[in-house]
Coordinates of C-alpha atoms in Angstrom, one line a residue:
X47 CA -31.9 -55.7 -35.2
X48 CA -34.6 -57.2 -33.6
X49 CA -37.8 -54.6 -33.8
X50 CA -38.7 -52.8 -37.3
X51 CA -41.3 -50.0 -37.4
X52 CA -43.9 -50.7 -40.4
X53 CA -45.9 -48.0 -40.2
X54 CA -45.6 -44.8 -38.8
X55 CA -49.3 -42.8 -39.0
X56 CA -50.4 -39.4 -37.8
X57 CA -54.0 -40.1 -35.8
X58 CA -54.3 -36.6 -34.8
X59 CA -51.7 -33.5 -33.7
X60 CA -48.8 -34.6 -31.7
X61 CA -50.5 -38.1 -32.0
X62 CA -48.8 -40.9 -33.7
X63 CA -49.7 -44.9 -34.0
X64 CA -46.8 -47.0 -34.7
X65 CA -46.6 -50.3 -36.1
X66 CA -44.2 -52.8 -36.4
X67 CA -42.8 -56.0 -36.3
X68 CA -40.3 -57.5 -33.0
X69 CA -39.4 -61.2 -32.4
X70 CA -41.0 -61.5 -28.6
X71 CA -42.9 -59.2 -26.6
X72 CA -39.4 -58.7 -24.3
X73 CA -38.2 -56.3 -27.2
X74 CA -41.7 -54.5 -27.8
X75 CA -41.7 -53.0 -24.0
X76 CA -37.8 -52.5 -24.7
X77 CA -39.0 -50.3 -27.4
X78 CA -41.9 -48.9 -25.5
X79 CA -39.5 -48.1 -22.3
X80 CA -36.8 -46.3 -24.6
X81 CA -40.0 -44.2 -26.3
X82 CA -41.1 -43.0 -22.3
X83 CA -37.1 -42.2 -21.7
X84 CA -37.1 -39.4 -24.7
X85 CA -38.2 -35.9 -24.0
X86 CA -39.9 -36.6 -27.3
X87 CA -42.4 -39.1 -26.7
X88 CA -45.1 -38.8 -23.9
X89 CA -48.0 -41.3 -23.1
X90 CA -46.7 -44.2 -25.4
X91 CA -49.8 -47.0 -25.2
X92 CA -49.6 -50.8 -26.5
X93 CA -52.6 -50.7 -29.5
X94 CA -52.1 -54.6 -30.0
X95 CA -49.5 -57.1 -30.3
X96 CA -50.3 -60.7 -31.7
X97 CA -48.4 -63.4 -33.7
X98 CA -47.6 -63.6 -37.1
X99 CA -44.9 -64.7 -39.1
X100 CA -42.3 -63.1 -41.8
X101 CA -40.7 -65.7 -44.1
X102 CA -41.3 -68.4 -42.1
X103 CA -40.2 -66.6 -39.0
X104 CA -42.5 -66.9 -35.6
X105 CA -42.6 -62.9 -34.9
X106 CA -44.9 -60.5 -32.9
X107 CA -46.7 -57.5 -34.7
X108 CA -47.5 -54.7 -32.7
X109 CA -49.5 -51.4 -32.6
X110 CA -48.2 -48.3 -30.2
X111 CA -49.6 -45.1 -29.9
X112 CA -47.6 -42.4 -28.6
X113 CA -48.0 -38.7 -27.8
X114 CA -45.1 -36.5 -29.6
X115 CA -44.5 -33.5 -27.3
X116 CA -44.5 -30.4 -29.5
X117 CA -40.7 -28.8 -29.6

C-alpha cells in the first residue's frame, strides 16, 4: 500500500476531513480521483499536503475533505 488514512473526523453532517499519509502527491489525487468515482463521496477538496517523514521515510501528509452523500 502506498496511501494510509490517519484520521477520519466528522466536521459537520455528511461532512468528513480525512487525513493521511501517501509517499508522493501522484497517489494523493489517485486517492482523491477514486473518492469523486463513488456514488458515496461528492465534493472531495485537498485541505493540505506537505512533507514529513515516517521512520526515516520522505512521505507526504495530507488533509481531504469530502462531502458523504446521504444513502
Amino acid at each position: 500500500a502506498n496511501c494510509w488514512i490517519t484520521d477520519l473526523t466528522e466536521v459537520s453532517p455528511n461532512r468528513f476531513n480525512i487525513d493521511g499519509v501517501a509517499f508522493n502527491n501522484y497517489t494523493i489525487a489517485d486517492m482523491m480521483t477514486n473518492l469523486e468515482s463513488s456514488p458515496v463521496f461528492s465534493s472531495i477538496d485537498l485541505l493540505k499536503a506537505e512533507k514529513g517523514m515516517v521512520r526515516d521515510r520522505d512521505v507526504m501528509t495530507f488533509k481531504l475533505s469530502t462531502g458523504v452523500v446521504p444513502q
